PDB file of C-alpha atoms in Angstrom:
ATOM      1  CA  UNK A  24     130.851 110.876  87.281  1.00  0.00           C
ATOM      2  CA  UNK A  25     128.398 107.993  87.036  1.00  0.00           C
ATOM      3  CA  UNK A  26     129.107 104.403  87.936  1.00  0.00           C
ATOM      4  CA  UNK A  27     128.129 101.699  85.466  1.00  0.00           C
ATOM      5  CA  UNK A  28     125.224 100.100  87.291  1.00  0.00           C
ATOM      6  CA  UNK A  29     125.204  97.206  84.826  1.00  0.00           C
ATOM      7  CA  UNK A  30     128.778  96.268  85.716  1.00  0.00           C
ATOM      8  CA  UNK A  31     127.940  96.463  89.424  1.00  0.00           C
ATOM      9  CA  UNK A  32     124.818  94.338  88.941  1.00  0.00           C
ATOM     10  CA  UNK A  33     126.800  91.738  86.976  1.00  0.00           C
ATOM     11  CA  UNK A  34     129.347  91.617  89.787  1.00  0.00           C
ATOM     12  CA  UNK A  35     126.637  91.090  92.386  1.00  0.00           C
ATOM     13  CA  UNK A  36     124.928  88.467  90.247  1.00  0.00           C
ATOM     14  CA  UNK A  37     128.127  86.442  89.831  1.00  0.00           C
ATOM     15  CA  UNK A  38     128.871  86.694  93.559  1.00  0.00           C
ATOM     16  CA  UNK A  39     125.336  85.693  94.525  1.00  0.00           C
ATOM     17  CA  UNK A  40     125.303  82.751  92.103  1.00  0.00           C
ATOM     18  CA  UNK A  41     128.627  81.576  93.543  1.00  0.00           C
ATOM     19  CA  UNK A  42     127.363  81.938  97.129  1.00  0.00           C
ATOM     20  CA  UNK A  43     124.107  80.127  96.317  1.00  0.00           C
ATOM     21  CA  UNK A  44     126.002  77.226  94.735  1.00  0.00           C
ATOM     22  CA  UNK A  45     128.322  77.101  97.739  1.00  0.00           C
ATOM     23  CA  UNK A  46     125.384  77.044 100.169  1.00  0.00           C
ATOM     24  CA  UNK A  47     123.549  74.396  98.117  1.00  0.00           C
ATOM     25  CA  UNK A  48     126.640  72.161  98.228  1.00  0.00           C
ATOM     26  CA  UNK A  49     126.880  72.733 101.977  1.00  0.00           C
ATOM     27  CA  UNK A  50     123.192  71.917 102.499  1.00  0.00           C
ATOM     28  CA  UNK A  51     123.554  68.716 100.461  1.00  0.00           C
ATOM     29  CA  UNK A  52     126.497  67.630 102.633  1.00  0.00           C
ATOM     30  CA  UNK A  53     124.522  68.326 105.809  1.00  0.00           C
ATOM     31  CA  UNK A  54     121.512  66.386 104.494  1.00  0.00           C
ATOM     32  CA  UNK A  55     123.713  63.398 103.628  1.00  0.00           C
ATOM     33  CA  UNK A  56     125.326  63.552 107.066  1.00  0.00           C
ATOM     34  CA  UNK A  57     121.926  63.657 108.783  1.00  0.00           C
ATOM     35  CA  UNK A  58     120.722  60.747 106.651  1.00  0.00           C
ATOM     36  CA  UNK A  59     123.785  58.690 107.617  1.00  0.00           C
ATOM     37  CA  UNK A  60     123.445  59.416 111.336  1.00  0.00           C
ATOM     38  CA  UNK A  61     119.684  58.821 111.213  1.00  0.00           C
ATOM     39  CA  UNK A  62     120.263  55.368 109.716  1.00  0.00           C
ATOM     40  CA  UNK A  63     122.657  54.540 112.561  1.00  0.00           C
ATOM     41  CA  UNK A  64     119.940  54.909 115.201  1.00  0.00           C
TER      42      UNK A  64
END
């Protein structure tokens, strides 16, 4: 029995794209927070 590697790759791709978007949103929030605190100094 052979797994469908295409289906597995699609699953990984969707997961990775979701994780990347999540991390990008997180990084943007951190950058905004740093900018705000830096302006307070």
